[in-house]
Amino acid sequence: MPFDNGYIPFNITCGTLLKYQVLLAFTGTLSVAGITLLISAISRNQMVALVASAAVYFFPAVLPISESNPLFRFIGLLPMYHAQFVSLMSIEQMDNGIIYAIWVIPTAFIFIETGAFASRRFLRIIKSHKEQEK
C-alpha cells in the first residue's frame, strides 16, 4: 500500500536510492525532450511550443490525485514525477520485488520515440509544402 507524505514503504539503501534518482533524472530529461519534440513539431510558433511543453510538464500538479489513488500509478509515470522521485518511489514494490519506478524506462522511450517520429514526419510534410510553394 502506498504511503502519503513521501515515505518509501520498503527498505532501500542510500546507494540504491541514489541510483534510482540518477535513473529518474535521465528518464525525466528524455521524456521532456520527447514531449517538447512532439509539441514543437505540431506548433508553428516557438513560444507556443515552449508554453505548451511547460503546461504538459506541470499538468499532473493540478490533478487532485493522492499517492494512494490507483490512478497515481499512471500519472506518476509522467516526467514531473521523475523529478519528484519520492512520490514515485512511494508506490509499493511489484510482486517480483522490483521497484515500480522502473516503469519510467519504457515510458521515457515511448515519449522520446513518439516525439522523434512525429517531428520527422511533420518536418517532412512542412518541407514538402515549402518545396511545392516554390
Coordinates of C-alpha atoms in Angstrom, one line a residue:
M1 CA 0.0 0.0 0.0
P2 CA 1.5 3.4 -1.0
F3 CA 2.0 5.9 1.7
D4 CA 1.2 9.6 1.5
N5 CA 3.7 12.3 2.5
G6 CA 6.6 11.0 0.6
Y7 CA 7.5 7.9 2.6
I8 CA 9.1 5.0 0.9
P9 CA 7.3 1.9 2.1
F10 CA 10.1 -0.6 1.8
N11 CA 13.7 -0.9 2.8
I12 CA 16.2 0.6 0.4
T13 CA 19.9 1.5 0.8
C14 CA 21.1 5.1 0.2
G15 CA 23.3 3.9 -2.7
T16 CA 20.3 2.2 -4.4
L17 CA 18.2 5.3 -3.8
L18 CA 20.9 7.4 -5.4
K19 CA 21.0 5.1 -8.5
Y20 CA 17.2 5.4 -8.9
Q21 CA 17.5 9.2 -8.6
V22 CA 20.0 9.3 -11.4
L23 CA 17.9 7.0 -13.5
L24 CA 14.8 9.1 -12.9
A25 CA 16.7 12.3 -13.8
F26 CA 17.8 10.8 -17.1
T27 CA 14.4 9.4 -17.9
G28 CA 12.7 12.6 -17.0
T29 CA 15.0 14.5 -19.3
L30 CA 14.3 12.1 -22.1
S31 CA 10.6 12.3 -21.5
V32 CA 10.6 16.1 -21.5
A33 CA 12.7 16.1 -24.7
G34 CA 10.2 13.7 -26.4
I35 CA 7.2 15.8 -25.4
T36 CA 8.9 19.0 -26.5
L37 CA 9.8 17.5 -29.8
L38 CA 6.2 16.4 -30.4
I39 CA 4.7 19.8 -29.4
S40 CA 7.3 21.8 -31.3
A41 CA 6.7 19.7 -34.5
I42 CA 3.0 20.4 -34.2
S43 CA 3.3 24.1 -33.3
R44 CA 4.3 26.7 -35.8
N45 CA 5.4 29.2 -33.1
Q46 CA 8.3 28.5 -30.8
M47 CA 6.8 30.4 -27.8
V48 CA 3.6 28.4 -28.1
A49 CA 5.6 25.2 -28.1
L50 CA 7.5 26.2 -25.0
V51 CA 4.4 27.2 -23.1
A52 CA 2.5 24.1 -24.2
S53 CA 5.5 21.9 -23.2
A54 CA 5.6 23.5 -19.8
A55 CA 1.9 23.1 -19.4
V56 CA 2.1 19.4 -20.2
Y57 CA 5.0 19.0 -17.8
F58 CA 3.2 20.7 -14.9
F59 CA -0.2 19.2 -15.7
P60 CA 0.0 16.5 -13.0
A61 CA 0.5 19.1 -10.3
V62 CA -3.1 20.4 -10.8
L63 CA -4.7 17.0 -10.6
P64 CA -6.1 16.2 -7.1
I65 CA -4.8 12.7 -7.0
S66 CA -3.1 11.3 -3.9
E67 CA -0.3 8.7 -3.9
S68 CA -2.8 6.1 -2.5
N69 CA -5.1 6.5 -5.6
P70 CA -4.7 3.6 -8.1
L71 CA -4.7 6.2 -10.9
F72 CA -1.5 7.6 -9.5
R73 CA 0.4 4.6 -10.9
F74 CA -0.2 6.0 -14.4
I75 CA 0.1 9.7 -13.6
G76 CA 3.3 9.0 -11.7
L77 CA 5.0 8.0 -14.9
L78 CA 4.7 11.5 -16.3
P79 CA 8.0 13.5 -16.3
M80 CA 7.2 15.8 -13.4
Y81 CA 7.2 12.8 -11.1
H82 CA 10.6 11.7 -12.3
A83 CA 11.9 14.9 -10.8
Q84 CA 9.9 14.3 -7.6
F85 CA 11.3 10.9 -7.1
V86 CA 10.0 10.4 -3.6
S87 CA 6.4 10.5 -4.9
L88 CA 7.2 7.8 -7.5
M89 CA 9.3 5.7 -5.1
S90 CA 6.4 5.7 -2.5
I91 CA 4.5 3.3 -4.7
E92 CA 5.0 -0.2 -3.3
Q93 CA 7.2 -2.8 -4.9
M94 CA 5.8 -5.1 -7.5
D95 CA 5.2 -8.8 -6.8
N96 CA 8.6 -9.8 -8.0
G97 CA 10.4 -7.4 -5.7
I98 CA 11.3 -4.8 -8.4
I99 CA 10.5 -1.2 -7.6
Y100 CA 7.6 0.3 -9.5
A101 CA 9.7 3.3 -10.6
I102 CA 11.5 1.0 -13.1
W103 CA 8.5 1.5 -15.4
V104 CA 9.8 5.0 -16.2
I105 CA 12.4 3.5 -18.6
P106 CA 9.9 2.2 -21.1
T107 CA 7.7 5.3 -20.6
A108 CA 10.7 7.6 -21.4
F109 CA 11.5 5.7 -24.5
I110 CA 7.8 5.9 -25.6
F111 CA 7.9 9.7 -25.1
I112 CA 11.2 10.1 -27.0
E113 CA 10.3 7.8 -29.8
T114 CA 6.9 9.4 -30.3
G115 CA 8.4 12.8 -30.3
A116 CA 11.2 11.8 -32.7
F117 CA 8.8 10.0 -35.1
A118 CA 6.3 12.9 -35.1
S119 CA 8.9 15.6 -35.5
R120 CA 10.4 13.7 -38.5
R121 CA 7.0 13.2 -40.0
F122 CA 5.8 16.8 -39.5
L123 CA 9.1 18.3 -40.6
R124 CA 9.0 16.2 -43.8
I125 CA 5.4 17.4 -44.5
I126 CA 6.4 21.0 -43.9
K127 CA 9.5 20.7 -46.2
S128 CA 7.4 19.2 -49.0
H129 CA 4.8 22.1 -48.6
K130 CA 7.6 24.6 -48.8
E131 CA 9.0 22.9 -52.0
Q132 CA 5.6 22.9 -53.6
E133 CA 5.2 26.7 -52.9
K134 CA 8.5 27.4 -54.8

